[in-house]
XYZ file of C-alpha atoms in Angstrom:
103
model
C 67.861 -42.044 69.919
C 64.121 -42.699 69.182
C 61.357 -40.693 70.383
C 57.766 -42.258 72.300
C 55.888 -40.077 69.914
C 56.041 -38.660 66.159
C 57.991 -39.591 63.465
C 61.384 -40.064 65.002
C 59.977 -44.272 66.814
C 62.422 -46.598 64.750
C 66.057 -46.522 64.695
C 67.559 -49.475 62.572
C 71.288 -50.119 63.635
C 73.444 -52.499 61.914
C 77.047 -53.752 62.876
C 79.491 -56.597 61.650
C 80.434 -59.682 64.323
C 83.408 -61.720 63.464
C 82.645 -65.520 65.419
C 86.146 -67.117 65.284
C 86.779 -71.169 64.403
C 86.563 -73.174 67.968
C 83.997 -71.050 69.118
C 80.333 -70.599 69.621
C 78.302 -66.986 70.174
C 75.444 -64.969 70.530
C 74.007 -61.644 70.676
C 71.939 -60.916 73.833
C 69.752 -58.838 74.960
C 67.929 -56.698 77.490
C 65.155 -54.143 76.359
C 62.391 -52.111 77.431
C 61.988 -51.529 73.666
C 60.411 -53.141 70.615
C 63.768 -55.412 68.719
C 63.119 -57.102 65.128
C 66.782 -58.823 64.416
C 68.292 -60.280 60.914
C 71.619 -62.263 61.144
C 72.833 -62.064 57.542
C 69.666 -61.089 55.657
C 67.633 -63.341 57.813
C 64.431 -62.568 59.633
C 65.782 -64.050 63.265
C 62.320 -62.793 65.397
C 61.571 -60.220 67.952
C 63.397 -59.217 70.894
C 61.434 -60.388 73.860
C 60.245 -56.883 76.309
C 61.629 -56.732 79.626
C 60.064 -54.142 82.395
C 63.798 -53.088 82.974
C 66.453 -52.740 80.595
C 69.960 -53.660 82.681
C 73.450 -52.087 81.041
C 75.604 -55.246 83.466
C 72.715 -58.085 82.313
C 74.667 -61.043 81.863
C 77.644 -59.706 84.373
C 75.491 -59.151 86.796
C 73.783 -62.558 88.704
C 70.666 -60.579 89.566
C 70.353 -59.540 85.476
C 69.978 -62.646 83.274
C 69.781 -62.215 79.669
C 66.201 -61.258 78.606
C 66.256 -62.853 74.879
C 69.247 -64.569 72.694
C 70.043 -64.912 68.883
C 72.806 -67.650 67.879
C 75.076 -66.074 65.613
C 76.694 -68.076 62.869
C 80.902 -68.964 62.660
C 82.860 -66.689 60.511
C 81.215 -62.842 59.908
C 77.724 -61.885 60.452
C 75.629 -59.000 59.378
C 73.594 -58.079 61.908
C 70.575 -55.423 61.794
C 68.608 -54.197 64.621
C 65.272 -52.122 64.351
C 64.635 -50.261 67.263
C 61.005 -49.794 68.150
C 60.369 -46.971 71.393
C 57.175 -48.225 73.046
C 57.877 -47.011 76.600
C 57.780 -43.448 77.922
C 60.893 -42.477 79.681
C 62.707 -46.412 79.162
C 66.143 -47.532 79.301
C 66.143 -48.544 76.057
C 68.177 -51.689 75.472
C 71.681 -53.498 75.597
C 73.160 -55.649 73.422
C 76.766 -57.869 74.175
C 78.600 -60.168 72.116
C 78.522 -63.524 74.668
C 81.026 -66.336 73.599
C 82.212 -69.784 74.502
C 85.203 -71.908 73.839
C 85.550 -75.332 73.994
C 87.604 -74.782 76.901
C 85.072 -73.854 78.911
């Protein structure tokens, strides 16, 4: 997707995430790349980088999420800027973690 050096070191990725009434959700990351995150047009911060990016983060107790951003009820327009900066890195992984009132 992005290169370590050269003109292709930055990518912008966009998606829509719907959060249903009665639940709460957050967007979690495991990343070796520098991330900047916008939700619904508002800048929400930078993702913290980790030494390794784990595809099974949040499911494997040995690989907890590195950073998370709360999502709002309803439709969330998400924009993530990815800046590569680690040679031969694993990049980043993201997942939506939801919690229902019943647990």
